[in-house]
XYZ file of C-alpha atoms in Angstrom:
550
model
C 79.930 19.085 98.352
C 76.901 17.978 96.116
C 76.600 14.219 95.189
C 78.898 13.370 92.245
C 81.455 16.235 92.808
C 84.213 16.139 91.632
C 82.354 14.604 88.519
C 82.842 17.368 85.844
C 80.017 19.219 84.187
C 79.194 19.342 80.548
C 82.392 20.887 78.527
C 82.192 24.354 77.431
C 83.629 25.790 74.100
C 86.936 24.471 73.013
C 89.708 26.785 72.171
C 91.654 25.830 69.006
C 95.112 26.985 68.272
C 96.014 28.381 64.862
C 98.924 27.208 62.853
C 101.118 29.057 60.392
C 100.862 28.198 56.820
C 103.896 26.435 55.488
C 105.851 28.301 52.942
C 104.820 27.635 49.420
C 107.458 26.200 46.933
C 107.221 25.868 43.043
C 106.047 22.306 42.689
C 103.802 20.194 40.345
C 100.754 21.592 42.693
C 101.436 25.272 41.275
C 102.645 24.402 37.908
C 100.568 23.880 34.687
C 101.766 20.646 32.816
C 101.171 22.245 29.376
C 103.096 25.420 29.671
C 105.285 24.289 32.445
C 104.972 27.683 34.326
C 103.085 28.849 37.311
C 99.318 28.596 36.710
C 97.320 31.583 35.266
C 93.882 31.337 35.981
C 93.942 27.896 36.898
C 90.644 25.562 35.844
C 90.006 22.028 36.891
C 88.967 19.207 34.528
C 86.273 16.723 35.557
C 88.996 14.094 36.292
C 90.582 16.338 38.925
C 93.596 17.877 37.022
C 94.430 21.530 36.659
C 95.798 23.557 33.887
C 95.827 27.141 32.795
C 92.493 28.191 31.403
C 94.133 29.532 28.137
C 96.487 26.601 27.746
C 93.534 24.028 28.050
C 91.321 26.060 25.642
C 94.093 26.028 22.991
C 94.503 22.297 23.409
C 90.691 21.779 22.787
C 90.237 24.423 20.123
C 92.583 22.530 17.885
C 91.112 19.168 18.317
C 87.774 17.197 17.573
C 87.883 15.342 20.805
C 88.127 16.644 24.522
C 90.880 14.611 26.492
C 92.925 15.616 29.674
C 96.253 16.395 28.578
C 97.713 14.751 31.592
C 95.831 11.455 32.196
C 94.147 11.318 28.548
C 90.744 10.832 30.172
C 88.107 11.391 27.459
C 84.998 13.706 27.764
C 81.876 13.036 25.681
C 81.326 16.910 25.251
C 83.541 19.905 26.037
C 83.362 20.298 29.887
C 82.234 23.648 31.422
C 85.607 24.840 33.064
C 85.410 26.296 36.445
C 87.925 28.371 38.071
C 89.750 26.710 41.040
C 89.832 29.505 43.449
C 91.697 27.685 46.166
C 94.717 26.933 43.813
C 94.579 30.489 42.542
C 94.993 31.747 46.002
C 97.920 29.543 46.564
C 99.356 30.650 43.078
C 98.952 34.240 44.110
C 100.645 33.840 47.505
C 103.583 31.981 45.976
C 104.116 34.841 43.552
C 103.774 37.412 46.302
C 106.367 35.493 48.429
C 108.828 34.795 45.403
C 108.525 38.282 43.903
C 106.946 36.914 40.717
C 103.733 38.670 41.099
C 102.873 40.583 37.855
C 100.475 43.452 37.999
C 100.042 43.487 34.240
C 97.643 40.984 32.546
C 98.866 39.194 29.489
C 97.148 38.095 26.327
C 95.624 34.614 26.282
C 95.911 34.243 22.467
C 99.630 34.945 21.986
C 101.574 31.644 21.375
C 105.050 32.686 21.672
C 106.042 35.745 23.568
C 102.801 37.043 25.404
C 102.078 40.745 24.790
C 100.399 42.952 27.502
C 96.379 42.588 27.289
C 94.588 45.815 26.253
C 91.171 44.401 27.117
C 89.255 41.594 28.644
C 86.101 40.328 27.019
C 83.616 38.948 29.571
C 81.713 36.964 27.008
C 84.705 35.045 25.546
C 86.582 35.306 29.313
C 89.767 35.930 27.748
C 92.267 38.824 27.584
C 93.404 40.418 24.344
C 96.440 42.288 23.245
C 96.018 45.076 20.654
C 96.471 42.731 17.715
C 94.106 39.935 18.774
C 91.579 42.339 19.964
C 90.993 43.683 16.287
C 88.240 41.013 15.555
C 86.183 42.361 18.387
C 86.283 45.882 16.643
C 85.350 44.377 13.174
C 83.244 41.205 13.404
C 79.566 42.121 13.875
C 78.867 39.461 16.651
C 82.079 40.060 18.431
C 81.440 43.882 18.343
C 78.343 43.067 20.777
C 80.616 41.390 23.387
C 81.213 43.533 26.620
C 84.982 44.599 26.881
C 86.598 45.815 30.132
C 90.040 46.925 31.127
C 92.363 43.874 31.926
C 92.610 42.740 35.468
C 93.774 39.450 37.165
C 90.534 38.531 38.774
C 88.507 37.856 35.825
C 86.117 35.396 37.745
C 84.880 38.389 39.801
C 83.145 39.741 36.789
C 81.326 36.453 35.700
C 78.412 34.900 37.255
C 79.829 31.682 38.945
C 76.466 29.879 38.688
C 75.970 30.600 34.858
C 79.380 31.457 33.727
C 77.882 34.729 32.119
C 78.988 38.211 32.487
C 77.699 40.408 35.419
C 76.046 42.915 33.515
C 73.066 43.951 35.677
C 72.551 44.896 39.283
C 69.550 43.474 41.272
C 68.385 46.448 43.392
C 66.173 44.121 45.592
C 69.199 41.822 46.458
C 71.791 44.440 46.282
C 73.929 42.286 44.105
C 75.307 41.947 40.618
C 73.753 39.331 38.233
C 73.884 38.041 34.770
C 71.109 37.973 32.221
C 70.307 34.225 33.089
C 69.840 35.295 36.619
C 67.264 37.722 35.790
C 64.945 34.925 34.373
C 65.644 32.393 37.393
C 66.408 33.418 40.976
C 65.759 37.247 40.269
C 62.805 37.050 38.193
C 60.521 40.050 38.588
C 63.123 41.805 40.592
C 64.140 45.489 39.929
C 67.399 45.142 37.832
C 69.188 47.866 35.930
C 72.398 48.057 34.057
C 75.661 48.279 36.156
C 76.522 51.319 34.369
C 73.275 53.020 35.393
C 73.509 51.953 39.072
C 77.218 52.877 39.063
C 76.343 56.307 37.780
C 73.813 56.980 40.771
C 76.063 55.992 43.383
C 79.026 58.261 42.439
C 77.428 61.529 43.764
C 77.090 59.989 47.008
C 80.547 58.782 46.976
C 81.619 62.257 46.430
C 79.702 63.305 49.514
C 81.362 60.642 51.326
C 84.724 61.648 50.156
C 84.023 65.375 51.500
C 83.077 63.747 54.894
C 86.341 61.831 55.088
C 88.335 64.991 54.263
C 86.547 66.775 57.041
C 87.391 64.018 59.581
C 91.014 64.235 58.624
C 91.144 67.910 59.304
C 89.223 67.333 62.503
C 91.776 64.726 63.787
C 94.811 66.962 62.993
C 93.182 69.672 65.032
C 92.709 67.233 67.846
C 96.380 66.204 67.687
C 97.328 69.849 68.088
C 95.134 70.125 71.110
C 96.290 66.949 72.895
C 100.000 67.886 72.398
C 98.964 71.453 74.325
C 97.078 69.768 76.840
C 100.115 67.117 77.460
C 102.487 69.964 77.768
C 100.080 71.719 80.421
C 99.646 68.327 82.201
C 103.527 68.044 82.524
C 103.975 71.623 84.174
C 100.978 70.752 86.474
C 102.237 67.495 87.732
C 105.660 69.048 88.320
C 104.256 71.686 90.536
C 101.928 69.298 92.344
C 105.080 67.099 93.050
C 106.935 70.158 94.450
C 103.895 71.195 96.612
C 103.648 67.600 98.049
C 107.360 67.368 98.810
C 107.170 70.548 100.670
C 104.143 69.677 102.840
C 105.635 66.436 103.814
C 108.976 68.151 104.757
C 107.188 70.621 106.986
C 104.310 68.427 108.489
C 105.095 64.693 108.737
C 108.854 64.121 109.044
C 108.017 61.030 110.858
C 106.778 59.274 107.650
C 109.552 60.270 105.332
C 109.364 56.814 103.782
C 105.568 57.252 102.969
C 106.538 60.427 101.249
C 109.129 58.867 99.150
C 106.494 56.297 97.800
C 103.908 59.020 97.254
C 106.328 60.973 95.206
C 106.990 57.863 93.143
C 103.263 57.344 92.569
C 102.981 60.940 91.268
C 105.838 60.517 89.051
C 104.019 57.266 87.587
C 100.811 59.463 87.114
C 102.894 61.843 84.956
C 104.291 59.127 82.998
C 100.784 57.631 82.479
C 99.345 60.901 81.249
C 102.301 61.092 78.742
C 101.771 57.566 77.559
C 98.029 58.179 77.188
C 98.655 61.231 75.012
C 101.126 59.491 72.817
C 99.011 56.462 72.447
C 96.003 58.596 71.396
C 98.005 60.877 68.988
C 99.453 57.400 67.574
C 95.762 56.142 67.183
C 94.698 59.332 65.543
C 97.579 59.596 63.140
C 96.794 55.972 62.159
C 93.206 57.022 61.491
C 94.488 59.909 59.216
C 96.442 57.383 57.117
C 93.466 55.209 56.644
C 91.088 58.189 55.989
C 93.718 59.576 53.361
C 93.831 56.048 51.714
C 90.019 56.032 51.587
C 90.071 59.594 50.204
C 92.296 58.621 47.409
C 90.278 55.545 46.748
C 86.973 57.523 46.442
C 88.868 60.030 44.153
C 89.819 57.303 41.905
C 86.294 55.707 41.898
C 84.611 59.044 41.114
C 86.205 58.657 37.790
C 86.187 55.082 37.108
C 84.411 53.258 34.322
C 84.673 49.923 36.143
C 81.135 50.199 37.147
C 80.787 46.647 38.410
C 84.138 47.035 40.588
C 82.504 50.226 42.098
C 79.215 48.413 43.032
C 81.169 45.564 44.609
C 83.012 47.658 47.011
C 80.405 50.266 47.521
C 79.102 49.069 50.804
C 82.586 49.163 52.433
C 83.376 52.665 51.085
C 80.248 54.444 52.740
C 80.503 52.437 55.959
C 81.516 55.009 58.804
C 85.302 54.651 59.411
C 86.660 53.582 62.734
C 86.871 56.512 65.380
C 89.157 56.495 68.502
C 87.125 56.062 71.654
C 89.006 58.497 73.721
C 88.198 62.132 72.663
C 90.183 64.261 75.216
C 92.808 64.437 78.163
C 91.238 66.333 80.795
C 93.514 68.641 83.059
C 92.618 69.574 86.753
C 94.552 71.253 89.327
C 94.970 69.016 92.402
C 95.923 69.889 95.890
C 97.251 67.954 98.873
C 94.450 66.922 101.145
C 93.456 64.536 103.677
C 92.419 62.339 101.036
C 95.791 62.279 99.528
C 97.374 61.432 102.715
C 94.920 58.616 103.338
C 95.582 57.149 99.901
C 99.229 57.241 100.772
C 99.099 55.531 104.101
C 96.703 53.075 102.451
C 99.300 52.249 99.908
C 101.839 51.780 102.893
C 99.366 49.264 104.607
C 99.222 47.341 101.234
C 102.827 47.249 101.234
C 103.062 45.942 104.760
C 100.438 43.355 103.810
C 102.201 42.269 100.809
C 105.366 41.778 102.899
C 103.384 39.919 105.578
C 102.025 37.621 102.836
C 105.561 37.159 101.686
C 106.473 36.138 105.285
C 103.490 33.572 105.396
C 104.593 31.995 102.132
C 108.270 31.716 103.100
C 107.218 30.042 106.359
C 104.898 27.454 104.844
C 107.161 26.722 101.881
C 109.820 25.574 104.392
C 107.567 22.361 104.735
C 107.636 21.526 100.990
C 107.640 17.790 100.260
C 108.394 15.911 96.869
C 105.063 14.634 95.501
C 104.621 12.217 92.554
C 101.528 10.706 91.192
C 100.619 6.844 91.810
C 99.457 5.284 88.552
C 97.578 2.506 90.446
C 94.956 4.978 91.886
C 94.570 6.800 88.290
C 91.306 6.844 86.713
C 91.394 4.874 83.377
C 91.065 8.186 81.136
C 94.027 9.977 82.790
C 97.513 10.110 81.249
C 100.456 10.560 83.887
C 103.916 11.791 82.712
C 106.794 9.542 82.991
C 108.109 11.636 85.991
C 104.780 11.387 87.607
C 104.568 15.175 87.799
C 101.734 15.845 85.350
C 98.366 14.390 84.747
C 96.088 15.031 81.656
C 92.527 13.819 80.902
C 91.874 12.064 77.815
C 88.597 11.397 75.781
C 89.444 7.692 75.398
C 89.166 5.290 78.506
C 92.066 2.869 78.651
C 91.823 -0.752 79.735
C 93.759 -1.045 83.023
C 93.725 -3.672 85.908
C 91.177 -2.931 88.380
C 92.358 -2.860 91.850
C 90.890 -1.395 95.319
C 93.112 1.657 94.999
C 91.722 2.840 91.583
C 89.262 5.329 91.124
C 86.668 3.807 88.709
C 83.902 6.619 88.110
C 85.444 10.125 88.774
C 88.876 11.340 86.873
C 90.981 11.397 89.908
C 94.508 10.247 91.028
C 96.201 10.236 94.269
C 99.996 10.833 95.147
C 102.191 7.995 96.024
C 103.267 9.698 99.161
C 101.042 9.742 102.441
C 101.528 11.900 105.633
C 100.276 11.119 109.214
C 102.124 13.846 111.168
C 103.802 17.251 111.169
C 103.178 19.781 108.253
C 103.552 19.286 104.636
C 103.261 21.582 101.533
C 103.105 21.218 97.709
C 102.331 23.377 94.899
C 100.213 22.626 91.524
C 100.087 24.520 88.426
C 96.506 24.928 87.114
C 97.208 27.346 84.298
C 94.985 27.186 81.159
C 92.498 24.704 82.864
C 88.650 25.280 82.727
C 87.953 22.628 85.498
C 90.019 21.081 88.293
C 90.019 19.641 91.844
C 92.823 19.907 94.459
C 93.423 19.006 98.181
C 94.082 16.180 100.288
C 92.109 12.959 101.260
C 92.403 10.279 103.948
C 93.548 6.962 102.984
C 90.322 5.118 103.444
C 88.169 7.206 101.190
C 85.696 5.546 98.693
C 87.274 5.274 95.258
C 84.401 3.473 93.554
C 81.285 4.759 91.828
C 79.990 8.192 92.795
C 82.006 10.135 95.218
C 80.633 12.557 97.958
C 83.597 14.882 98.261
C 83.126 16.511 101.619
C 85.261 16.558 104.800
C 82.939 14.025 106.640
C 83.779 11.608 103.589
C 87.442 12.190 104.103
C 87.771 14.941 101.214
C 89.316 18.431 101.803
C 89.260 19.934 98.414
C 88.871 23.146 96.439
C 87.368 22.928 92.873
C 87.018 25.023 89.673
C 83.879 24.563 87.563
C 82.948 26.191 84.282
C 86.132 28.305 84.135
C 85.266 30.745 86.678
C 83.367 29.171 89.478
C 85.460 28.489 92.620
C 83.941 26.271 95.349
C 85.153 24.794 98.754
C 83.742 21.404 99.243
C 82.265 21.649 102.602
C 78.895 19.730 103.392
C 77.230 22.934 102.040
C 79.423 24.199 99.217
C 81.017 27.433 99.680
C 81.399 29.743 96.694
C 84.878 31.573 96.591
C 85.222 35.144 95.294
C 88.656 35.310 94.177
C 90.389 38.741 93.259
C 92.490 37.092 90.383
C 92.514 33.709 88.573
C 95.111 31.378 90.322
C 97.609 29.931 88.040
C 99.664 28.031 90.681
C 97.857 26.828 93.936
C 99.633 25.916 97.072
C 98.264 23.393 99.495
C 99.621 23.344 103.107
C 98.588 20.895 105.807
C 99.186 21.156 109.565
C 98.244 17.673 110.639
C 98.154 18.300 114.439
C 96.428 21.442 114.231
C 93.728 20.127 111.872
C 94.408 22.732 109.078
C 94.275 22.617 105.281
C 95.164 25.915 103.759
C 94.761 26.613 100.028
C 97.091 29.598 98.724
C 97.456 31.645 95.313
C 101.226 31.592 95.044
C 101.662 34.221 92.278
C 99.216 36.896 93.813
C 100.287 35.743 97.436
C 96.671 35.613 98.662
C 94.493 33.227 100.722
C 92.094 31.145 98.827
C 90.332 28.901 101.441
C 91.197 27.096 104.746
C 89.478 24.000 106.344
C 90.203 24.562 110.135
C 89.413 22.506 113.325
C 89.562 19.227 111.529
C 90.473 15.814 113.060
C 92.904 13.726 111.138
C 93.424 10.026 112.323
C 94.592 8.488 109.007
C 97.299 9.063 106.323
C 96.477 12.075 104.208
C 97.265 11.738 100.559
C 97.504 14.595 97.891
C 94.554 14.620 95.680
C 94.383 15.617 91.910
C 91.549 15.830 89.317
C 91.846 17.384 85.869
C 88.267 16.705 85.291
C 87.130 15.154 81.856
C 88.480 16.381 78.425
C 85.341 15.920 76.365
C 85.602 16.647 72.623
C 89.080 18.363 73.002
C 88.127 20.766 75.859
C 89.932 21.406 79.070
C 92.994 19.657 77.714
C 95.853 21.472 79.699
C 97.383 19.256 82.332
C 97.682 19.466 86.194
C 101.415 19.861 86.856
C 102.980 19.271 90.445
C 105.265 22.278 90.441
C 108.700 22.514 91.881
C 108.629 24.915 94.842
C 110.522 28.068 94.252
C 111.263 29.636 97.559
C 110.282 33.229 97.925
C 112.972 35.573 99.176
């Protein structure tokens, strides 16, 4: 193999596992220290404490100074409060899990029993019941404020940059903006009132709704067609099986076992066709549910006065719905032919090949030996399990005593056991790895500095690189084309015959063989999990317990 093999190449993308979020319990993190209840529209003070927005406003409205109710920190001027969106998300999740989620919005002004809010004022950024809303209908300045129907997500109607109502729509940037935005970031842009833009979008939504309704009807018709075709397929398959059975009985009695296997294959075809039809029907029914949900949403939006909400979700509503990739199930009459018989005989041959591979595996597994890893040979960044059956690569190089047996440049380790006669066999699990080296080496191989991993240097190994490149380390590396990705690799050595044989245990297929070799020293099992750089290639190499195939 090329110089520096089995030195691993640069790492590929790391895979990170996801963790389930722990259940949320009512604690100080979710509780306002003023009202002692779960947060409503939580905001953060400059000192880092959180309160309900309405609770904090009431405290400061009745005071000439602005202090944190919790730590008493004093602020020279009234802070500009910002919603704590992360905390609000946790509160909502807690309410949903505990059944406390309240669809109705309560008045922010009520002191004792809070009444249901009738409107929200975007200018005041508060919710009002019928009683406390009265000044907005009477006081001239308050009558200019923008009122909307109450909702839990008030912050979606407020410009998070300028803390002003989102009253305009920028047609250049396709986004809702406030008045301050129009003289800063959106100066000279084409802006209109959200009501005007919403009014222009509604006719198009009605067209989209009509299209969605037509798609629902189309899918209902397709379901009927599929059920009809599936029924025809069943009848065709039954007739096909009967014809094949009769032909086999009359013409090829000598291969009755092949007939049985072919009939089983045809039965599987019938089941596959039924499964295909069922899956497609299920997919189309799911599409109908989604389209009906969209139809209902479009119907509601065609009458809504919440123009801002309409504009925010408008792009998602006009996006074409997902459609199933399969459009039909084809039915064709089939006849018994030479090709059919050939396929049956081919299957029979494959069965024989499989049984032959089982026989080969049973024979070599009889020579299984107990192998454990030798820590005195391990490269300093390798971690060995206590039982000596697993090796993992780490990013950190550990300080270990240097000795002639230890590899000091490449991440390799040998087994404690060496063999100088007869035959031996061991298995190694490589599942989940993107790089590894496996095989045997002679006792006197070079273990210091760069390694030339080829038979002439005493290495008989197969390697994996970059997740899918399998190579045999001959003098000129041999690229291996494998049908499946090996999960457990078996290594068999016939010392007298000069043979090193690599085998995919699960698929029972041959990987590669070094033949015609001349062994004169002890041979030691060789392992390299390569390097784990920045958390990549972190799975271990595991010396497996050999399970004998029956």
